[in-house]
Coordinates of C-alpha atoms in Angstrom, one line a residue:
M104 CA -3.4 3.7 12.3
S105 CA -3.4 -0.3 14.4
G106 CA -0.3 -1.5 14.8
T107 CA 2.1 -3.8 13.1
F108 CA 2.3 -7.3 12.6
V109 CA 2.5 -8.8 16.1
G110 CA 6.0 -9.6 16.1
M111 CA 7.2 -8.1 12.7
P112 CA 10.8 -7.2 12.6
A113 CA 12.3 -4.3 11.2
F114 CA 12.4 -4.8 7.0
P115 CA 16.1 -5.2 7.0
A116 CA 15.8 -8.3 9.1
A117 CA 12.1 -9.1 7.5
A118 CA 13.6 -9.2 4.1
R119 CA 17.0 -11.3 5.0
E120 CA 15.0 -14.2 6.0
A121 CA 12.3 -14.1 3.8
V122 CA 14.8 -14.2 0.5
G123 CA 16.6 -17.2 2.2
D124 CA 13.1 -19.3 1.4
A125 CA 13.7 -20.6 -2.3
T126 CA 9.5 -22.0 -2.4
L127 CA 8.3 -18.2 -1.9
R128 CA 10.9 -16.3 -4.3
G129 CA 9.5 -18.8 -6.7
N130 CA 6.0 -18.2 -6.0
L131 CA 6.8 -14.2 -6.4
R132 CA 8.7 -14.2 -9.5
H133 CA 6.4 -16.4 -11.1
A134 CA 3.0 -14.6 -10.1
T135 CA 4.5 -10.7 -10.6
H136 CA 6.2 -11.6 -13.8
T137 CA 3.1 -13.3 -15.1
I138 CA 0.8 -10.1 -13.9
R139 CA 3.0 -7.1 -15.2
D140 CA 3.5 -8.7 -18.9
K141 CA -0.2 -9.3 -19.0
R142 CA -0.7 -5.5 -17.9
A143 CA 2.1 -3.9 -20.2
R144 CA 0.0 -5.4 -23.2
A145 CA -3.6 -4.7 -21.9
V146 CA -2.0 -1.4 -21.4
A147 CA -0.6 -0.8 -24.8
E148 CA -4.1 -1.3 -26.7
L149 CA -5.2 2.2 -25.2
D150 CA -3.5 5.0 -27.7
D151 CA -4.5 7.4 -24.8
W152 CA -3.1 5.6 -21.5
A153 CA -1.0 8.5 -21.0
A154 CA -3.9 11.3 -20.5
L155 CA -5.8 8.7 -19.4
R156 CA -3.5 8.6 -16.6
E157 CA -3.0 12.4 -16.0
A158 CA -6.3 12.6 -15.6
G159 CA -6.7 10.3 -13.2
R160 CA -3.6 12.1 -11.6
R161 CA -5.8 15.9 -12.0
I162 CA -8.8 14.2 -10.4
K163 CA -7.3 12.8 -7.1
D164 CA -5.2 16.0 -6.3
H165 CA -8.5 18.1 -7.5
T166 CA -10.5 15.6 -4.3
L167 CA -7.7 16.2 -2.2
R168 CA -7.6 19.7 -2.2
H169 CA -11.4 20.1 -2.0
L170 CA -12.1 16.6 0.2
D171 CA -13.8 18.7 3.1
R172 CA -16.6 19.9 0.6
Y173 CA -16.6 16.3 -0.9
L174 CA -17.3 14.3 2.3
V175 CA -19.9 17.0 3.2
Q176 CA -21.4 16.7 -0.1
L177 CA -21.3 12.2 0.0
E178 CA -22.4 12.1 3.2
E179 CA -25.3 14.6 2.3
A180 CA -26.1 11.8 -0.8
V181 CA -25.8 9.2 1.4
T182 CA -28.5 10.3 4.1
A183 CA -30.7 11.6 1.6
A184 CA -30.7 7.8 -0.1
G185 CA -31.7 6.7 3.4
G186 CA -27.9 5.0 4.1
T187 CA -26.5 6.6 7.7
V188 CA -23.0 7.7 8.0
H189 CA -20.6 7.6 10.7
W190 CA -17.1 9.2 11.1
A191 CA -14.3 7.4 12.6
A192 CA -10.7 9.7 13.3
D193 CA -8.9 5.9 14.2
A194 CA -8.8 1.9 14.3
D195 CA -10.3 2.0 17.7
E196 CA -13.1 4.2 17.0
A197 CA -14.3 2.5 13.7
N198 CA -13.6 -0.8 15.4
E199 CA -16.1 0.1 17.8
I200 CA -18.8 2.0 15.4
V201 CA -18.7 -1.8 13.2
A202 CA -18.8 -4.2 16.3
R203 CA -21.9 -2.1 18.0
L204 CA -24.2 -2.2 14.6
V205 CA -23.4 -5.7 14.4
E206 CA -24.5 -6.2 18.0
E207 CA -27.5 -4.0 17.5
T208 CA -28.4 -6.9 14.8
G209 CA -28.8 -9.5 17.2
E210 CA -26.2 -11.6 14.5
R211 CA -22.9 -13.4 15.4
E212 CA -21.4 -13.9 12.5
V213 CA -20.7 -11.8 8.9
V214 CA -19.7 -12.4 5.5
K215 CA -17.3 -9.9 4.3
V216 CA -16.2 -8.7 0.8
K217 CA -12.0 -8.1 0.4
S218 CA -11.7 -4.6 2.1
M219 CA -8.1 -3.4 3.4
A220 CA -9.2 -0.7 5.2
T221 CA -10.9 -3.8 7.8
Q222 CA -7.2 -5.2 7.5
E223 CA -5.9 -1.9 8.8
I224 CA -7.6 -1.4 11.6
G225 CA -7.5 -5.2 12.5
L226 CA -11.6 -5.2 12.2
N227 CA -11.5 -9.4 12.2
E228 CA -9.8 -9.7 15.5
A229 CA -11.7 -6.6 17.2
L230 CA -15.1 -8.4 16.4
E231 CA -13.4 -11.5 17.4
A232 CA -13.1 -10.2 20.6
R233 CA -16.6 -9.2 20.7
G234 CA -17.6 -13.1 19.9
I235 CA -18.2 -12.5 16.2
H236 CA -16.9 -14.4 13.5
A237 CA -16.2 -12.8 10.1
Y238 CA -16.0 -14.9 7.0
E239 CA -13.8 -13.3 4.7
T240 CA -15.3 -14.4 1.2
D241 CA -12.9 -13.3 -1.7
L242 CA -10.6 -16.1 -2.4
A243 CA -7.3 -15.9 -1.7
E244 CA -8.5 -13.7 1.1
L245 CA -10.3 -17.2 2.3
I246 CA -6.8 -18.6 2.1
V247 CA -5.6 -16.9 3.9
Q248 CA -7.9 -16.7 6.8
L249 CA -8.2 -20.3 6.4
G250 CA -4.4 -20.9 6.7
K251 CA -3.6 -18.7 9.7
D252 CA -1.7 -16.4 7.8
R253 CA -1.2 -12.7 6.8
P254 CA -2.0 -11.1 3.6
S255 CA 1.1 -10.5 1.2
H256 CA 0.2 -8.7 -1.7
I257 CA -3.0 -6.1 -2.8
L258 CA -4.4 -7.7 -5.5
V259 CA -3.5 -11.3 -4.9
P260 CA -3.3 -11.6 -0.8
A261 CA -2.5 -15.4 -1.3
I262 CA 0.3 -14.8 -3.9
H263 CA 3.2 -16.4 -1.5
R264 CA 1.0 -19.8 -1.7
N265 CA 1.4 -22.1 -4.7
R266 CA -1.6 -24.7 -5.5
G267 CA -0.2 -27.5 -3.7
E268 CA -0.3 -25.3 -0.2
I269 CA -3.6 -23.8 -1.2
R270 CA -4.7 -27.9 -1.6
D271 CA -3.6 -28.7 2.0
I272 CA -4.9 -25.7 3.3
F273 CA -8.6 -26.5 2.2
R274 CA -8.0 -30.1 3.5
S275 CA -6.8 -29.5 6.7
E276 CA -8.5 -26.0 7.7
M277 CA -12.2 -25.8 5.8
G278 CA -14.0 -28.5 7.9
A279 CA -13.5 -26.3 11.0
W280 CA -14.6 -23.0 9.8
G281 CA -17.6 -24.9 7.9
R282 CA -18.1 -27.5 5.0
P283 CA -15.5 -29.3 4.1
A284 CA -12.9 -29.4 1.7
P285 CA -14.4 -32.3 -1.0
E286 CA -12.6 -35.9 -0.9
G287 CA -9.7 -36.5 -3.1
L288 CA -9.3 -32.6 -3.8
T289 CA -6.6 -31.9 -6.2
D290 CA -4.4 -28.8 -6.9
T291 CA -6.1 -28.0 -10.1
P292 CA -7.4 -24.7 -10.4
A293 CA -11.1 -25.8 -10.9
E294 CA -11.1 -28.1 -8.5
L295 CA -10.1 -25.8 -5.5
A296 CA -12.3 -22.8 -6.9
E297 CA -15.1 -25.1 -6.8
A298 CA -13.9 -26.5 -3.3
A299 CA -14.2 -22.5 -1.9
R300 CA -17.7 -22.0 -3.9
L301 CA -19.2 -25.1 -2.2
H302 CA -17.9 -23.7 1.1
L303 CA -18.7 -20.5 0.8
R304 CA -22.4 -20.7 -0.7
E305 CA -23.5 -21.8 3.0
K306 CA -22.4 -18.8 4.3
F307 CA -24.3 -16.3 1.8
L308 CA -26.9 -18.3 2.2
R309 CA -26.9 -17.9 6.6
A310 CA -25.4 -14.5 6.7
R311 CA -27.3 -11.5 7.6
V312 CA -25.0 -9.1 8.0
G313 CA -22.1 -8.1 5.3
I314 CA -19.0 -5.7 5.7
S315 CA -17.7 -4.5 2.7
G316 CA -14.7 -1.5 1.8
A317 CA -15.0 0.3 -1.4
N318 CA -12.9 1.8 -4.3
F319 CA -14.5 4.5 -5.0
M320 CA -17.4 6.9 -3.5
V321 CA -19.0 9.1 -5.8
A322 CA -19.7 12.5 -4.1
E323 CA -22.5 13.7 -6.5
T324 CA -25.0 10.8 -5.6
G325 CA -23.4 8.7 -2.7
T326 CA -22.7 6.2 -4.6
L327 CA -20.2 3.2 -3.4
V328 CA -18.5 1.3 -5.9
V329 CA -16.5 -1.9 -5.4
V330 CA -14.9 -3.9 -9.1
E331 CA -13.8 -7.9 -8.4
S332 CA -13.6 -10.7 -10.8
E333 CA -15.2 -13.4 -8.6
G334 CA -18.7 -12.6 -8.0
N335 CA -18.1 -12.9 -4.3
G336 CA -18.3 -9.5 -3.2
R337 CA -21.2 -9.0 -5.5
M338 CA -23.3 -11.8 -2.7
C339 CA -21.7 -10.3 0.0
L340 CA -23.3 -6.9 -1.0
T341 CA -27.0 -7.8 -1.6
L342 CA -28.3 -11.2 0.2
P343 CA -27.7 -9.3 3.7
E344 CA -30.2 -7.3 5.5
T345 CA -28.0 -5.3 6.7
L346 CA -24.7 -3.6 4.8
I347 CA -21.6 -1.8 6.6
S348 CA -18.9 -0.4 4.4
V349 CA -16.1 1.0 5.9
V350 CA -13.9 3.5 3.5
G351 CA -10.8 5.6 3.9
I352 CA -11.9 9.1 3.8
E353 CA -9.7 9.0 -0.1
K354 CA -11.4 6.8 -1.7
I355 CA -13.7 9.5 -3.1
V356 CA -14.3 10.7 -6.6
P357 CA -16.5 14.3 -7.2
S358 CA -18.8 13.1 -10.0
W359 CA -20.1 9.7 -12.1
R360 CA -17.7 11.7 -14.8
D361 CA -14.6 11.4 -12.7
L362 CA -15.5 7.6 -12.0
E363 CA -15.3 6.7 -15.7
V364 CA -11.7 7.4 -15.9
F365 CA -11.0 4.8 -13.1
L366 CA -13.1 2.1 -14.4
Q367 CA -10.2 2.4 -17.4
T368 CA -7.3 2.5 -16.2
L369 CA -7.7 0.3 -12.7
P370 CA -8.6 -2.9 -14.3
R371 CA -6.1 -2.8 -16.8
S372 CA -3.2 -1.9 -14.3
S373 CA -4.0 -4.5 -11.8
T374 CA -5.5 -7.5 -13.7
A375 CA -4.5 -6.3 -16.8
E376 CA -8.6 -6.9 -17.6
R377 CA -10.3 -4.2 -20.1
M378 CA -13.0 -4.0 -17.8
N379 CA -13.9 -5.5 -14.4
P380 CA -15.9 -8.9 -14.4
Y381 CA -18.2 -7.5 -11.8
T382 CA -18.4 -3.8 -10.8
S383 CA -21.0 -3.5 -8.2
M384 CA -22.8 -0.3 -7.0
W385 CA -25.1 0.8 -4.4
T386 CA -26.7 3.7 -3.2
G387 CA -28.2 3.8 -0.1
T388 CA -31.0 1.0 0.3
T389 CA -34.3 0.7 -2.1
D390 CA -36.8 -1.5 -1.0
E391 CA -36.8 -5.0 -2.0
D392 CA -33.8 -4.8 -3.8
G393 CA -30.1 -5.7 -1.8
P394 CA -30.2 -5.0 2.0
R395 CA -32.8 -2.7 3.8
T396 CA -30.0 -1.1 6.4
F397 CA -26.5 0.3 4.9
H398 CA -24.1 2.1 7.0
L399 CA -20.9 4.0 5.5
V400 CA -18.1 4.4 8.4
L401 CA -15.3 7.3 6.9
L402 CA -12.5 6.3 8.2
D403 CA -9.8 8.9 9.0
N404 CA -6.7 7.3 10.9
G405 CA -3.9 8.7 10.2
R406 CA -4.9 10.4 6.3
T407 CA -5.6 13.9 7.6
D408 CA -2.3 14.1 8.6
T409 CA -0.5 12.3 5.4
L410 CA -2.9 14.8 3.5
A411 CA -1.3 17.7 5.2
D412 CA 2.4 17.0 4.5
E413 CA 2.8 18.6 0.5
V414 CA 5.1 15.6 -0.8
G415 CA 3.7 13.0 0.9
R416 CA 0.4 13.7 0.5
Q417 CA 0.7 12.2 -3.5
A418 CA 0.3 8.5 -2.0
L419 CA -3.6 9.5 -1.3
R420 CA -3.9 9.2 -5.1
C421 CA -3.7 5.1 -4.7
I422 CA -6.5 3.3 -6.0
R423 CA -4.6 0.2 -4.8
C424 CA -4.0 -1.3 -8.4
S425 CA -0.9 -3.1 -7.1
A426 CA 1.1 -2.2 -10.2
C427 CA 4.4 -0.6 -8.8
L428 CA 4.3 -4.4 -6.1
N429 CA 4.8 -6.4 -9.6
V430 CA 7.7 -4.2 -10.8
C431 CA 9.7 -3.8 -7.7
P432 CA 12.7 -5.7 -7.8
V433 CA 12.4 -5.4 -4.1
Y434 CA 9.2 -6.9 -3.8
E435 CA 9.8 -9.8 -5.8
R436 CA 12.5 -10.9 -3.4
A437 CA 11.5 -10.0 -0.2
G438 CA 7.6 -10.9 -0.5
G439 CA 5.2 -8.7 1.2
H440 CA 4.9 -9.9 5.1
A441 CA 8.5 -8.4 5.0
Y442 CA 6.7 -4.8 5.1
G443 CA 4.9 -5.8 8.4
S444 CA 1.6 -3.8 7.1
V445 CA -1.5 -4.7 5.1
Y446 CA -0.2 -2.1 2.4
P447 CA 3.0 -4.1 1.4
G448 CA 5.9 -3.0 -1.9
P449 CA 6.6 0.5 -2.5
I450 CA 3.1 2.0 -2.6
G451 CA 3.1 0.2 1.5
A452 CA 6.6 1.3 1.9
I453 CA 5.3 5.0 1.5
L454 CA 1.8 4.7 2.9
S455 CA 2.3 3.0 6.4
P456 CA 5.1 5.3 7.3
Q457 CA 2.6 8.5 7.0
L458 CA 0.0 6.5 8.2
R459 CA 1.4 5.0 11.5
G460 CA 4.1 7.4 12.1
T461 CA 7.7 6.4 12.3
G462 CA 8.3 5.9 15.2
S463 CA 8.6 2.0 15.5
E464 CA 12.1 0.5 13.9
I465 CA 9.3 -1.0 10.9
D466 CA 8.3 2.0 10.3
A467 CA 11.1 4.3 10.3
S468 CA 13.2 1.1 8.3
L469 CA 10.4 1.3 5.2
P470 CA 11.2 4.1 3.5
F471 CA 14.8 2.6 3.1
A472 CA 13.1 -0.8 1.7
S473 CA 13.3 0.5 -2.3
S474 CA 16.4 0.4 -4.7
L475 CA 14.8 4.1 -6.0
C476 CA 15.1 2.3 -9.4
G477 CA 11.5 4.7 -10.7
A478 CA 9.7 1.4 -11.7
C479 CA 7.1 1.3 -9.7
Y480 CA 6.3 5.4 -10.9
E481 CA 5.9 4.4 -14.3
V482 CA 3.5 2.2 -14.3
C483 CA 1.2 3.6 -11.6
P484 CA -1.8 5.0 -13.0
V485 CA -2.2 7.8 -11.3
A486 CA 1.3 8.9 -11.5
I487 CA 2.4 8.7 -7.9
D488 CA 6.1 9.7 -7.7
I489 CA 7.1 6.8 -5.2
P490 CA 10.7 7.7 -5.6
E491 CA 10.2 11.3 -4.4
V492 CA 8.4 10.7 -1.8
L493 CA 10.8 7.8 -0.5
V494 CA 13.1 10.4 -0.2
H495 CA 11.6 12.3 1.4
L496 CA 10.3 10.1 4.2
R497 CA 14.0 9.1 4.2
E498 CA 14.9 12.8 5.5
R499 CA 12.4 12.6 8.0
V500 CA 13.8 9.5 9.5
V501 CA 17.0 11.0 9.2
Q502 CA 16.4 14.0 10.7
G503 CA 14.5 13.7 13.5
G504 CA 11.6 11.0 15.3
P505 CA 8.1 11.7 16.2
A506 CA 7.0 15.6 16.9
V507 CA 6.6 16.1 20.6
R508 CA 5.4 19.4 22.0
E509 CA 7.7 20.9 24.7
G510 CA 6.0 23.7 26.3
N511 CA 4.8 26.2 23.3
R512 CA 7.2 24.6 20.9
V513 CA 6.9 21.5 18.6
V514 CA 10.0 19.1 18.2
L515 CA 11.5 16.6 16.2
K516 CA 13.0 13.9 18.6
P517 CA 16.0 12.5 17.4
A518 CA 15.3 9.3 14.9
K519 CA 17.2 6.2 16.6
G520 CA 19.8 4.7 14.7
H521 CA 20.7 7.3 12.4
A522 CA 22.9 9.2 14.6
A523 CA 26.2 8.7 12.3
E524 CA 24.3 10.0 9.3
R525 CA 23.2 12.9 10.7
A526 CA 27.2 13.5 12.5
A527 CA 28.5 12.9 8.7
M528 CA 26.2 15.3 7.2
R529 CA 26.3 18.3 9.5
A530 CA 30.7 17.4 8.9
A531 CA 30.3 18.0 5.7
G532 CA 27.8 21.0 6.2
W533 CA 30.3 22.4 8.3
A534 CA 33.5 21.4 5.5
F535 CA 32.0 23.1 2.1
A536 CA 31.2 26.4 4.4
R537 CA 35.0 26.5 4.5
P538 CA 36.7 26.4 1.3
G539 CA 40.4 26.5 2.8
T540 CA 39.3 23.7 4.7
L541 CA 37.6 21.8 2.3
R542 CA 40.5 22.0 -0.1
A543 CA 43.1 21.2 3.1
G544 CA 41.2 17.6 3.6
Q545 CA 40.8 17.3 -0.6
R546 CA 44.8 16.9 -0.7
L547 CA 44.8 14.7 2.7
A548 CA 42.6 12.4 1.3
S549 CA 44.3 12.3 -2.5
R550 CA 48.1 11.7 -0.1
S551 CA 46.3 9.3 1.9
R552 CA 44.8 7.5 -0.7
R553 CA 47.2 3.6 -0.5
L554 CA 46.2 4.1 3.2
H555 CA 42.1 4.0 2.3
P556 CA 40.0 1.0 3.5
R557 CA 38.1 -1.3 0.1
S558 CA 35.0 -1.3 2.5
L559 CA 33.3 1.0 5.1
P560 CA 33.9 -0.2 8.6
G561 CA 30.7 -0.9 11.4
P562 CA 26.8 -0.4 9.7
G563 CA 28.2 1.3 6.5
R564 CA 29.9 -2.5 5.6
A565 CA 26.3 -3.5 4.3
W566 CA 27.0 -0.9 1.7
S567 CA 30.0 -1.5 0.5
D568 CA 29.9 -5.4 0.6
G569 CA 28.3 -4.7 -3.0
R570 CA 29.9 -1.9 -4.5
D571 CA 33.5 -0.7 -4.7
L572 CA 34.2 2.7 -2.7
P573 CA 35.0 5.2 -5.2
A574 CA 39.0 5.8 -5.9
V575 CA 40.1 8.9 -4.8
P576 CA 42.1 10.6 -7.5
A577 CA 45.7 11.1 -7.3
E578 CA 45.2 14.9 -7.0
P579 CA 42.6 16.6 -6.4
F580 CA 40.4 19.2 -9.3
R581 CA 41.0 22.3 -7.8
D582 CA 44.8 21.5 -7.9
W583 CA 44.3 20.1 -11.5
W584 CA 42.7 23.6 -12.7
Q585 CA 45.1 25.6 -11.1
R586 CA 47.9 23.7 -12.8
T587 CA 46.7 23.2 -15.9
H588 CA 44.5 26.3 -16.4
G589 CA 46.3 28.8 -13.9
G590 CA 43.0 29.1 -12.1
R591 CA 41.2 30.6 -15.4
D592 CA 37.6 30.2 -17.1
E593 CA 38.4 29.1 -20.5
A594 CA 35.2 31.5 -21.8
E595 CA 37.4 34.0 -20.6

C-alpha cells in the first residue's frame, strides 16, 4: 500500500488536534447523526435484514476462501468479452500500468469516477508526475480536489466541509481547473450542485480516457458494477473511448445471484436508499456502445497478506458502505484525517494496518483508535467483527513489529513504544504461575493500600486521568475465603 498522508502524525496526536476544532466537530456531528438515523429507518423496513446480513457474510467468506479460482474465472470472462486484464502486486506496479495505458492513447487528461483503490495507491499524484491531469467527477471528490484537501469519509469524502466552505472553494478554485463558478454563487445546495454540473460537463465531453473503480466484479460473466447517486460515474463509464478500472481483488462475487444480496444491503446501509439511483454495469466492450477499449487492473497491494490472517481477513468482506464510521464515537469527534489513510474510521483502523503493515508509528496506533463499544459490528452489513480484529491487531503491535528474516528463521522485531506493557505482562505471567508469590503480592497490596496513588504514573496517566483506579480491598479474596469458609467449597 502507498504511504500514509505526508506529514501525518500518529492517531493520538492527530485526534487531539482535531477535537479542538469546533467547526469540524459540528460538521461531523450533524452529518453522521443524520446519515445513521436515516439508515436505521431504511434497514428497519426489511424483515429479513438479519438474513441478508448473514448471506452477505457467507458469500464473502466463501469467495475469499476460493479467491484464486474466482479471479481466474473473472480474467477469462473479461478477456472473452473483449477486455484486457492486468495484475498489479502493489501500488507502484498499478500506477505504472495505468500511466502507460493513458500514455499509449496520447491523451494528457482523464476523468475519474470515485474510486478508493486509486486513492489508496496515490494514482492522481503518480499521473501528475507523468504530466497527466486527473479530474475527479464525484461531487464530494471534486470539492476535496479543488480544496487541495484529503478525503475524510468513505461515502462522503467532504463531510468535514460545510456549505459555506464549499461555496468559497468553488469561487476561488474552479476557474483554475476549468469553467469558473457562476457570479454571485450562494451556499444553497441547488446552486452548488449546478455550479459543479456546469464545471464538469465540459470535462466529460472533452475526455477520451476514463478511470474508475468498481463496487463489485461478477466472476461468472466478467461484469463490473459501480453504484452511485449522482450520475457522474455513468458519464465517466460511457463517454470516453478508453476505460481503465482499478479494482481490489477482494471486490469479486461469484455470480449474479450473489450480487443481488449486496444490491439490497449496500444502498440501505450507506445512503439509506432502497436502491441506488445509478447502478452501472459493463462487460468488456461492445461495438458502438460505450468505450472501445477496456482495461481491468486487479490490485493486490497487501490483500493477499491480509487474507493469510485467519482473524484479520474478515476486513476484506467490507463493501465500503461507511455505516461503521457514522456510528463510531471516536470518528465523530476526531474525523477521518486523523487516521492518516484513505480508509478512515473503524474499518480503516483494521484495514490500513493490514494492507500497509504496522511498521510505521501511525499504522501501529490505528488498532488503538477505538473504544471497543461494538457499535461498528452491529451495523456492518457483512458482519465484520471489527472489535475482534482490533484486539487481534493490538496484540500483534504489542508483541512485536514487522516480521524480519534472520538466517532460516522469521522473527518479530520488538514493537516501539510498548516495552512497558510487554514487561508488565511478563511479570504478571510469572506471578500467576507461582501461587505463593501471588498470595504474598496480594497481601502486600492490601496492607499498603493507603499509600497507593490515585492515578498512574508516566504514560499510564492518559488512561487514569479519565478513570478512577480500582480500589484495592482491605483483605485479599484468598484470605477472606480461608477465614470465612475454612478453604472449603460450599458445594461439598
